[in-house]
Coordinates of C-alpha atoms and ligand atoms in Angstrom, one line a residue:
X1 CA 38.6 12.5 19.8
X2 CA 35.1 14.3 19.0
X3 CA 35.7 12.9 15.1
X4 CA 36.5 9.7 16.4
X5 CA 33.1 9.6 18.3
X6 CA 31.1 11.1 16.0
X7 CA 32.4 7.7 13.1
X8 CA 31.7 5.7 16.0
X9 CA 28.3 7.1 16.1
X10 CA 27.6 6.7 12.7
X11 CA 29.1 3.8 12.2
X12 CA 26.5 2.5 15.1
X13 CA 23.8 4.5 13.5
X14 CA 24.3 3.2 10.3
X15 CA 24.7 -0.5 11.9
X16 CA 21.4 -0.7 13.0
X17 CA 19.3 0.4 10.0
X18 CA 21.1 -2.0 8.1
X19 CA 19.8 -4.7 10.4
X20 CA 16.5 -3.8 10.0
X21 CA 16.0 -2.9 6.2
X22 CA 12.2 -2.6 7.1
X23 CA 12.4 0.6 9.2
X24 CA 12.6 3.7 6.9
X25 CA 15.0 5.2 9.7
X26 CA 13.9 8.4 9.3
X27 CA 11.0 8.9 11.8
X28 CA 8.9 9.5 8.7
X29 CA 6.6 6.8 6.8
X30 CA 7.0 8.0 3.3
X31 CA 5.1 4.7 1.2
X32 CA 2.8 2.6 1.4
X33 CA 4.7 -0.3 4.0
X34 CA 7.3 2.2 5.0
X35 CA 9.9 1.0 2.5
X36 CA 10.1 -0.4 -0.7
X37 CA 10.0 -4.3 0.8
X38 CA 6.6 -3.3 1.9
X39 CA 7.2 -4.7 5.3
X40 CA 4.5 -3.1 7.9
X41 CA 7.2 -2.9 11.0
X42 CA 8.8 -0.6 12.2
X43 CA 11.5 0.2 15.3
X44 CA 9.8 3.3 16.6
X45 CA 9.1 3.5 20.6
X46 CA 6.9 5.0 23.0
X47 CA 3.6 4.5 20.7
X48 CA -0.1 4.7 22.6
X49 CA -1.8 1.1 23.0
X50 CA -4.9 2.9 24.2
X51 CA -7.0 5.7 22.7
X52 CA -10.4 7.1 22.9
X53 CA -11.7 9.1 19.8
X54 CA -15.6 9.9 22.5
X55 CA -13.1 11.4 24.8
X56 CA -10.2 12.4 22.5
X57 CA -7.7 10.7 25.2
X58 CA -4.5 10.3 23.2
X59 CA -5.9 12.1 20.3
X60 CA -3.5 14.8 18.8
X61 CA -5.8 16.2 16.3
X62 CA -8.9 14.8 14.1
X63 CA -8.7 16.0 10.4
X64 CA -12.3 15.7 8.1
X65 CA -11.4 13.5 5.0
X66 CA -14.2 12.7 2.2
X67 CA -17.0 10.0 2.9
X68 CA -14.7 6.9 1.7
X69 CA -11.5 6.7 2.4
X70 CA -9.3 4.0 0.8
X71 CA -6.0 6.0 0.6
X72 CA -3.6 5.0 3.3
X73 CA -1.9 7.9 5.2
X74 CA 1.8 8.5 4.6
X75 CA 4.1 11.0 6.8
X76 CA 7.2 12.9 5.1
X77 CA 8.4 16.6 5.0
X78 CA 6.0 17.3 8.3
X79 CA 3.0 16.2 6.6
X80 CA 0.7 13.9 6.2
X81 CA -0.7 12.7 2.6
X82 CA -3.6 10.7 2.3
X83 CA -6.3 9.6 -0.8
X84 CA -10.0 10.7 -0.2
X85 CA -13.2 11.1 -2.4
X86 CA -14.5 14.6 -2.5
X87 CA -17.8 14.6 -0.2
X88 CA -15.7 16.5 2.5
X89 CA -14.9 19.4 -0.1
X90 CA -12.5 21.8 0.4
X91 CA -13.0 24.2 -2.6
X92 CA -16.3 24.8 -4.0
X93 CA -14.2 25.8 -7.4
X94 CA -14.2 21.8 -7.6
X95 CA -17.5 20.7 -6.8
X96 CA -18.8 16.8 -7.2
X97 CA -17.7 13.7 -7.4
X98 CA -13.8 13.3 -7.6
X99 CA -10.9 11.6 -6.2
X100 CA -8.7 13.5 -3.9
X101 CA -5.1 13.6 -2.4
X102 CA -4.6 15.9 0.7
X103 CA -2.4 17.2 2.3
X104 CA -2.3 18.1 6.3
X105 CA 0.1 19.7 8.7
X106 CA 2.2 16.9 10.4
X107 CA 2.0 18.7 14.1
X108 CA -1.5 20.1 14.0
X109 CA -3.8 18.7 11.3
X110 CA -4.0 21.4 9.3
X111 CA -5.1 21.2 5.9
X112 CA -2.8 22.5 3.7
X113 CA -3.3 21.4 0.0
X114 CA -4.9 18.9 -2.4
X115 CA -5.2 17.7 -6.2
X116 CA -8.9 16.9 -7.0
X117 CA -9.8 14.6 -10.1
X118 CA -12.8 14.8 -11.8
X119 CA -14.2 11.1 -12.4
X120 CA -13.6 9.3 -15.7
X121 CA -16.6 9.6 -18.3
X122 CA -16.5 5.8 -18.8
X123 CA -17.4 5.6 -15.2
X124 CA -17.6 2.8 -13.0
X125 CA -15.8 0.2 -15.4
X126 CA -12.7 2.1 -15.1
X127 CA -13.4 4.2 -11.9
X128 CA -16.1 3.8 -9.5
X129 CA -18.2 6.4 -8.2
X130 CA -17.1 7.7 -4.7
X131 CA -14.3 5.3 -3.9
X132 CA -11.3 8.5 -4.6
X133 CA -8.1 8.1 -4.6
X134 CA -7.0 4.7 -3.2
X135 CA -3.2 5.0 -3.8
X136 CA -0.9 5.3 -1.1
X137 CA 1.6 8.2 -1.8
X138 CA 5.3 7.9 -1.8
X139 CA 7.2 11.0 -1.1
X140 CA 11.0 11.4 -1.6
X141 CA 12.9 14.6 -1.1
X142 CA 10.4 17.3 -1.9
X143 CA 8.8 15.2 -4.2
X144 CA 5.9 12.9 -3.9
X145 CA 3.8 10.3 -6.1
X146 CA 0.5 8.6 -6.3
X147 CA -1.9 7.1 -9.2
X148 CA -4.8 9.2 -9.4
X149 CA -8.5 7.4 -9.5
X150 CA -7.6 8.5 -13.7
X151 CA -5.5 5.9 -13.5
X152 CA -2.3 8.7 -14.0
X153 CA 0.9 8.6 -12.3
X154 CA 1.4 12.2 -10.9
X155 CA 4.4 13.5 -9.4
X156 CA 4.0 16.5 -7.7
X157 CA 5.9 19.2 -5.0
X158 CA 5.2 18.5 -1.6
X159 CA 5.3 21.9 -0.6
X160 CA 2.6 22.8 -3.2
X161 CA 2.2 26.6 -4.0
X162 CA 3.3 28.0 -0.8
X163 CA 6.5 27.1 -1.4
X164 CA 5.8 31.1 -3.7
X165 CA 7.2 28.6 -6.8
X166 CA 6.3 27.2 -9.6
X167 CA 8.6 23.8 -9.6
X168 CA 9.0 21.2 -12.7
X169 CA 8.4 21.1 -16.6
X170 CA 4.6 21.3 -15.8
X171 CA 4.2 25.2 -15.5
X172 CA 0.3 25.4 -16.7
X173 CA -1.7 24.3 -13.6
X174 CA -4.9 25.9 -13.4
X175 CA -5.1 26.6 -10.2
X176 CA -2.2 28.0 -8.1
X177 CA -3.4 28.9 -5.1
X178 CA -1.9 28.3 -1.5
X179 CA -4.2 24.8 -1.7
X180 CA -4.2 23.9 -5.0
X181 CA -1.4 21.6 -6.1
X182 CA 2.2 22.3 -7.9
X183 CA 2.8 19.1 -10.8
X184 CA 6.0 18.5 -11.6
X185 CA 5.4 15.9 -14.7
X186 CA 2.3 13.2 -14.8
X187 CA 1.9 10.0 -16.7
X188 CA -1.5 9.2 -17.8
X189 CA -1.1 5.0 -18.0
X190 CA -4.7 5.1 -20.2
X191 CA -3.0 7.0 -23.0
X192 CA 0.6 6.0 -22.8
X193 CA 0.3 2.5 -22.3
X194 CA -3.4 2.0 -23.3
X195 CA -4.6 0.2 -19.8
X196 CA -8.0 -0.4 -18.6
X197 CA -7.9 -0.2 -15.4
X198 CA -11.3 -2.4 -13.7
X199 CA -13.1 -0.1 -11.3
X200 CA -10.3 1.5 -10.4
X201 CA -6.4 2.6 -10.0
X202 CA -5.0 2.2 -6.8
X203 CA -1.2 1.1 -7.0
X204 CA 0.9 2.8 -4.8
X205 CA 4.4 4.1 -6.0
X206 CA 7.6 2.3 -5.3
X207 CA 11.0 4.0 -5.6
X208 CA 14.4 2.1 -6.5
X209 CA 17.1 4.2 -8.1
X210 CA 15.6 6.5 -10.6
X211 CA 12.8 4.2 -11.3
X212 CA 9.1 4.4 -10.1
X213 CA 7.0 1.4 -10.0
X214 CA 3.2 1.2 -10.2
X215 CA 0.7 -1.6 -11.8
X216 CA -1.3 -0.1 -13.9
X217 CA -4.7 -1.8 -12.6
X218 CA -5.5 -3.2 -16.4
X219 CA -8.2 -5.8 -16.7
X220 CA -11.8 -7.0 -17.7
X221 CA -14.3 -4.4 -18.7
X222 CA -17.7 -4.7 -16.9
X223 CA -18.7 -7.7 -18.9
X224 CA -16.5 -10.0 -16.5
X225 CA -15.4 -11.6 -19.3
X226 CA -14.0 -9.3 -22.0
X227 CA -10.5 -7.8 -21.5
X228 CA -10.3 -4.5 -23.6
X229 CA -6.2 -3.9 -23.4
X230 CA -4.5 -7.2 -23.6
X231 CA -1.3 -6.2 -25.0
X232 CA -1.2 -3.4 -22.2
X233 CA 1.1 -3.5 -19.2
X234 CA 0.5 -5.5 -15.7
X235 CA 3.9 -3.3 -14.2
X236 CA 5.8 -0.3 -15.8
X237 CA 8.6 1.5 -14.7
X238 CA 8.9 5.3 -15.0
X239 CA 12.1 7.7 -14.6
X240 CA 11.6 9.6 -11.4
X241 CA 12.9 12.8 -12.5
X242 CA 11.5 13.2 -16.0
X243 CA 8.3 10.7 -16.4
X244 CA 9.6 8.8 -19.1
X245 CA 8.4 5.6 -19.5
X246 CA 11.7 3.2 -19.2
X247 CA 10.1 -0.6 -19.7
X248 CA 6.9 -2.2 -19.1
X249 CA 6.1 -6.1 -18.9
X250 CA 2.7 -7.6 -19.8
X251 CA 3.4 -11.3 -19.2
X252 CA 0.1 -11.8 -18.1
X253 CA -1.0 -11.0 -21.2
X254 CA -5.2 -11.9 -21.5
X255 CA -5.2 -14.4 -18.8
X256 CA -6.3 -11.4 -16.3
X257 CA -8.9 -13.0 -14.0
X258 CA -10.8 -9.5 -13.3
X259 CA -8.5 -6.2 -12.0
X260 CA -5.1 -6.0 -10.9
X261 CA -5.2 -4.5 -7.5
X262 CA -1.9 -5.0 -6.2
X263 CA 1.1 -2.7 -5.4
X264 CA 4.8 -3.4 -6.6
X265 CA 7.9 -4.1 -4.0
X266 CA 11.2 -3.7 -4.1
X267 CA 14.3 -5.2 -2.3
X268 CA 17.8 -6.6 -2.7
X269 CA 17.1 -10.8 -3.0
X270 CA 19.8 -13.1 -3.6
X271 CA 21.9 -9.8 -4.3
X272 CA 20.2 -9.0 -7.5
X273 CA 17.9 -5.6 -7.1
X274 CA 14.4 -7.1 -7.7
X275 CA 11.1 -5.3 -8.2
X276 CA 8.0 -8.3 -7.2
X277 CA 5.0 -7.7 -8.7
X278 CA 1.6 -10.0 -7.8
X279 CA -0.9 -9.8 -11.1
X280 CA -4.3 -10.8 -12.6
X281 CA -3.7 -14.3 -13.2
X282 CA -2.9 -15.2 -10.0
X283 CA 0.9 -15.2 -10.5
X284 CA 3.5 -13.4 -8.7
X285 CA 6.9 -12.0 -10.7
X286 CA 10.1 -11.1 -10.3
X287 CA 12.4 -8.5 -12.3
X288 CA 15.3 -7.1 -12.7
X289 CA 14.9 -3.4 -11.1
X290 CA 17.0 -1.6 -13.7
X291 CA 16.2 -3.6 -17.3
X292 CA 12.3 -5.2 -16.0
X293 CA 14.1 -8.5 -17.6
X294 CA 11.9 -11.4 -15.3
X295 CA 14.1 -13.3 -13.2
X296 CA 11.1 -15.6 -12.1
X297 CA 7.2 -16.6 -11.5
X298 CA 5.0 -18.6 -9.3
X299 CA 1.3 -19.2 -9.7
X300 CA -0.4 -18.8 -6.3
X301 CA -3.4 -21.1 -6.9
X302 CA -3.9 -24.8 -6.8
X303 CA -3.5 -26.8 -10.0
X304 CA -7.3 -27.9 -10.1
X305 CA -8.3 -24.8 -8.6
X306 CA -11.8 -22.9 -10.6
X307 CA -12.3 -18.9 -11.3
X308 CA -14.5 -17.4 -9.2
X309 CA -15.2 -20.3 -6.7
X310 CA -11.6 -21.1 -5.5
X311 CA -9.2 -19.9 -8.2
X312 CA -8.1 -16.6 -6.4
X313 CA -6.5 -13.1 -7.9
X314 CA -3.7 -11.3 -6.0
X315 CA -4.6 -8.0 -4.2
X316 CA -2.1 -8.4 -1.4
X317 CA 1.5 -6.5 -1.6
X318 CA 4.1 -8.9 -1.5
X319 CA 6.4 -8.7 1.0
X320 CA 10.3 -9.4 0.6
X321 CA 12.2 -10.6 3.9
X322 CA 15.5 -12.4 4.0
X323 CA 15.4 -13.8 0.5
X324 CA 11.7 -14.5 0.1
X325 CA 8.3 -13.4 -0.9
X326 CA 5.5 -13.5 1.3
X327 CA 2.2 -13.2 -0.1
X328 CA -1.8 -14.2 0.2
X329 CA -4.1 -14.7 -2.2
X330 CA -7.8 -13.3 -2.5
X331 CA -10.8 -11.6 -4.3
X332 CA -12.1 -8.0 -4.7
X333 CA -14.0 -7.6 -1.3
X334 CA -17.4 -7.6 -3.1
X335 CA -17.3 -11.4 -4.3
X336 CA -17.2 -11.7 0.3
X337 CA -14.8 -15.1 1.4
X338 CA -14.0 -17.9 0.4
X339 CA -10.8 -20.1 0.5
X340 CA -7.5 -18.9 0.0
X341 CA -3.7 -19.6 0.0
X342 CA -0.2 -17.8 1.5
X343 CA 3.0 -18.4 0.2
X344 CA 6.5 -17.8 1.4
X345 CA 8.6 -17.7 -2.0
X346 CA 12.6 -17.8 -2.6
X347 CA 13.0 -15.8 -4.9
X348 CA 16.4 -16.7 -6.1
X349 CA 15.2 -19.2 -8.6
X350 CA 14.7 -18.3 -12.0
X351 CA 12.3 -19.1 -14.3
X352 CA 8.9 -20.3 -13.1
X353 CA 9.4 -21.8 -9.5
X354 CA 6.1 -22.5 -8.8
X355 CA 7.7 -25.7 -7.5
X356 CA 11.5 -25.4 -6.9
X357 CA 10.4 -21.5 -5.5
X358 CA 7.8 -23.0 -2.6
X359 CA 9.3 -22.5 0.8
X360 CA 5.9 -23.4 2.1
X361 CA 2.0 -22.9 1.2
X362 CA -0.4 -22.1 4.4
X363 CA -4.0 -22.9 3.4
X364 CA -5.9 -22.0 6.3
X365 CA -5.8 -18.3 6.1
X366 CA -9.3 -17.8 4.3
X367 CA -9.3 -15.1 1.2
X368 CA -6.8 -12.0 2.1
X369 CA -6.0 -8.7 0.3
X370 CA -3.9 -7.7 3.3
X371 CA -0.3 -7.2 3.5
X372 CA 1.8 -9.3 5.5
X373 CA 4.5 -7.8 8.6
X374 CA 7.0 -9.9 9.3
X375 CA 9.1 -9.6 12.4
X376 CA 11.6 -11.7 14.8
X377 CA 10.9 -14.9 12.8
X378 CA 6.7 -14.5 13.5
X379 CA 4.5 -13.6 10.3
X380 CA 1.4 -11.3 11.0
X381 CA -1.4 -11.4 8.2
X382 CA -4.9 -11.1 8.7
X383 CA -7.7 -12.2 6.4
X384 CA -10.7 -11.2 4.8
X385 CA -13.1 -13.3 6.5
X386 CA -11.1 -11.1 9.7
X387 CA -8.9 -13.2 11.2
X388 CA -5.8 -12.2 12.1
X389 CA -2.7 -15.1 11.4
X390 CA 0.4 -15.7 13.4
X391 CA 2.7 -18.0 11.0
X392 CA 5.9 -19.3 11.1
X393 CA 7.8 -16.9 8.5
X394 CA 10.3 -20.4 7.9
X395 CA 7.6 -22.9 8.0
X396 CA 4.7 -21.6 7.9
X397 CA 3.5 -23.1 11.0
X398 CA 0.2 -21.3 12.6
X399 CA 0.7 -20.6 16.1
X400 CA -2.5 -18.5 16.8
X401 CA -5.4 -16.6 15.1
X402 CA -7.3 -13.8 16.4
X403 CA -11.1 -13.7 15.0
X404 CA -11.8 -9.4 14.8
X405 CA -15.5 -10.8 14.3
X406 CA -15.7 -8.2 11.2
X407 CA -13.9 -8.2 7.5
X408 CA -10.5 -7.2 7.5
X409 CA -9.5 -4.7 4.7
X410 CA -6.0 -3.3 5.8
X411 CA -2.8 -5.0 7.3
X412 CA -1.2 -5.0 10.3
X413 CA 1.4 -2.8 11.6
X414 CA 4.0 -4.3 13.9
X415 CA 5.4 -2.0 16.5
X416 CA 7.4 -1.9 19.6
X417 CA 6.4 -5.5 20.4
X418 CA 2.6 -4.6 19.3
X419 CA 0.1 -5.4 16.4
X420 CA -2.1 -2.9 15.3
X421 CA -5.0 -4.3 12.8
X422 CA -8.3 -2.4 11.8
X423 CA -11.7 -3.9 10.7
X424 CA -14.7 -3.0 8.6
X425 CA -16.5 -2.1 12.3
X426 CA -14.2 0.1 13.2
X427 CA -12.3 -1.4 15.6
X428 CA -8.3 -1.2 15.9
X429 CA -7.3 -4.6 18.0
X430 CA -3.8 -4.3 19.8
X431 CA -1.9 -7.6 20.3
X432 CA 1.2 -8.1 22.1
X433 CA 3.7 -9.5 19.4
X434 CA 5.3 -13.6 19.9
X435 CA 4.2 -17.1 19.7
X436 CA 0.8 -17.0 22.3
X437 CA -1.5 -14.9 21.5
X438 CA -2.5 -12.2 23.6
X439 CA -5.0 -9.2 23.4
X440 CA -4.1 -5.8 24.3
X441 CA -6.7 -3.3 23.8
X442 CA -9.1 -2.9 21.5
X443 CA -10.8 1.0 20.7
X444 CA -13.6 1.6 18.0
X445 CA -12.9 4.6 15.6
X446 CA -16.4 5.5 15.0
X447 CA -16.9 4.1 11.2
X448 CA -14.8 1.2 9.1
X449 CA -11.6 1.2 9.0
X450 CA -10.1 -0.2 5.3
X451 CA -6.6 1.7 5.9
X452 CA -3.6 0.6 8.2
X453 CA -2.4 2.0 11.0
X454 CA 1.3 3.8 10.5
X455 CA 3.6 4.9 12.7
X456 CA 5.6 8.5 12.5
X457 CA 7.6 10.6 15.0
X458 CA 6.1 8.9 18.0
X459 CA 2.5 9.1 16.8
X460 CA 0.0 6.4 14.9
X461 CA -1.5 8.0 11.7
X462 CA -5.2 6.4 10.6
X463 CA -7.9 7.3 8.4
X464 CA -11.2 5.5 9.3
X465 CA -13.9 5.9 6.1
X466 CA -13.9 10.0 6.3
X467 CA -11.7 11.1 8.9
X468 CA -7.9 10.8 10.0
X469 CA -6.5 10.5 13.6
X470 CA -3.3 11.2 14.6
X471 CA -2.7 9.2 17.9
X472 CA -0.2 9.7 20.5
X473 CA 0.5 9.4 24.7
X474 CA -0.6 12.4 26.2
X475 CA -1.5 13.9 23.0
X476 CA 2.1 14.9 22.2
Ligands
CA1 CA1 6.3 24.7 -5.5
CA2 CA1 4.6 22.9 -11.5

């Protein structure tokens, strides 16, 4: 009878993650959306609404990050990872500017390890002084991956040097203290593939199979019009285990409009295991996971549309949900708003479905590099001119907008029937999730807010420009 219970329970268990592909069901958020489709929900309970970083009410811990902060946090293995710059330096044995990954103690904040990057001597055409390490980590099993500001794919142990091992092929770190950082293999995309990544490298990591998925950021040099690497990758795919390159695809060839900015996806569509990447023309592709053979590809600007005034580049993560892409178009936050465009994409056509692929277009969304969530029927996507979009995820029919009064940099998270979205003032807004809008709470985190909320184990994990929160009831 217990084994009978115990299939039941699985069964059940097993029942209910498959109806909601979007939760990692683990109590962890190990990437960048939570799971490969990028989605920002999750099915987690019992999160605070209300915090108060003056008063620490529903503050678990504070931990000091650099002075930018572009990295969002991710939660696995009871810790948090999350991209800095190196103004809140930790070890004086790696002094000035450079990008940073740390590493912090899930339960109490405690800071248990980074890897520090010095800063590229080409300098701000390939990475930009102070902005760090903007890639969101993926962690699987012990280990975990990011894109270093050097534009290098690392792969490293989670548990670092105090794990009293030295784990991988990669057995000649320089530094092996309890802080410093254990490399299982890199890939440096510069070298291998000969990118040029403009301003800087900030995909985050996807994981399907044995493959890992980044862009590799390639695109114009500082001349705006020049593209150094145009026979270089848009998307490669690298084995997990051993750091091999597998395939790479550079169908966007020299048509880049500036950088590419955006972050791969990964999901089942139309049966066939697809990896979705959004690149410097404009375009959105689909591949084949396993071979990178492209299934598909839709231009995300107007016909009759102009570079820089309303021809847009993609920055935005796509998001796959029953079928379909979801993704907004936009600019690199210093060329400020302007018009944009959101798409909801099937993406079981083939070849270029810029027309048969259009499930619908939504023009009133302004200029976005935000990442959609996509819950119950009800799309959530805010904008860069900061307001926050309630579509229609079949017909892209608005229902509300919220106007955050500042820029909005990050994405929402959905929630327990809640909406979490930051802005550049440093506000997190709460909304109540459904088809009237309705404001919650709202809380100031003391400076900008680019990252997105996340949810782990009962708490919300943020990084405002230099410091990260972990938020929960009663400080639990
Ligand atoms: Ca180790
Ligand atoms: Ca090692």
């Amino acid at each position: 009878m217990k084994y009978l219970i115990a299939a039941f329970i699985s069964f059940v268990t097993f029942a209910s993650f498959a109806s909601s592909p979007s939760d990692p069901g683990s109590g962890d958020w190990p990437m960048w959306g939570g799971t490969p489709d990028r989605n920002m929900v999750s099915n987690m309970k019992g999160l605070p609404i209300e915090w108060d970083v003056k008063t620490k009410k529903n503050i678990k811990w504070v931990a000091q990050l650099g002075s930018q902060s572009y990295g969002n946090p991710v939660v696995a293995g009871g810790m948090v990872f999350v991209g800095t710059n190196n103004e809140g330096m930790r070890d004086p044995k790696q002094g000035g500017d450079r990008g940073v990954l740390m590493a912090f103690k899930e339960d109490t904040g405690e800071f248990l390890w980074q890897q520090t990057h010095e800063k590229l001597a080409s300098g701000r055409a390939n990475d930009w002084p102070y902005q760090g390490v903007a890639s969101s980590a993926l962690v699987e099993g012990t280990h975990l991956y990011y894109v270093s500001n050097r534009g290098v794919l690392w792969c490293l142990d989670i548990n670092g040097f105090r794990d009293g091992k030295n784990d991988g092929p990669v057995q000649d770190e320089k530094l092996t203290g309890p802080n410093d950082a254990d490399v299982i293999w890199s890939f440096d995309m510069m070298e291998e593939v000969g990118s040029y990544p403009h301003n800087m490298s900030n995909s985050s990591p996807v994981i399907w199979g044995d493959l890992v998925f980044v862009s590799t950021s390639n695109g114009q040099d500082e001349s705006h019009v020049h593209i150094p690497s145009p026979k270089a990758p848009a998307i490669i795919a690298v084995n997990k285990n051993t750091g091999k390159l597998v395939w790479e695809d550079n169908s966007v060839e020299d048509r880049i409009l500036h950088g590419q900015w955006s972050t791969p996806s990964v999901g089942k569509i139309g049966g066939v295991d697809q990896v979705v990447s959004a690149q410097g023309d404009g375009w959105v592709r689909g591949y084949e996971t396993a071979t990178g053979k492209k299934l598909w590809e839709f231009d995300t600007n107007p016909k009759d549309s102009v570079w820089p005034k309303t021809r847009n580049e993609l920055i935005s993560t796509p998001v796959i949900y029953q079928d379909k892409v979801y993704i907004a178009n936009g600019q690199d936050p210093e060329h400020g708003e302007g018009v944009g465009h959101m798409y909801a994409i099937d993406a079981t056509k083939r070849g270029n479905i810029t027309e048969s692929g259009k499930v619908w277009q939504f023009d009133k969304i302004r200029r976005s590099i935000s990442t959609a969530a996509i819950v119950d029927g009800l799309v959530y996507i805010p904008d860069f001119s900061g307001f926050l979009h309630c579509l229609d995820a079949q017909t892209g029919q608005e229902y509300w907008q919220h106007d955050m009064l500042a820029a909005v940099w990050g994405s929402a998270l959905v929630v327990d029937g809640h909406i979490y979205v930051g802005d550049e003032d440093g506000d997190i807004t709460v909304l109540a999730t459904g088809k009237t809008k309705k404001v919650l709470q709202e809380q100031n985190m003391g400076s900008a807010v680019y990252a997105t909320p996340v949810p782990a184990h009962g708490r919300i994990y943020v990084n405002n420009r230099n410091q990260l929160f972990a938020i929960s009831v009663d400080g639990k």
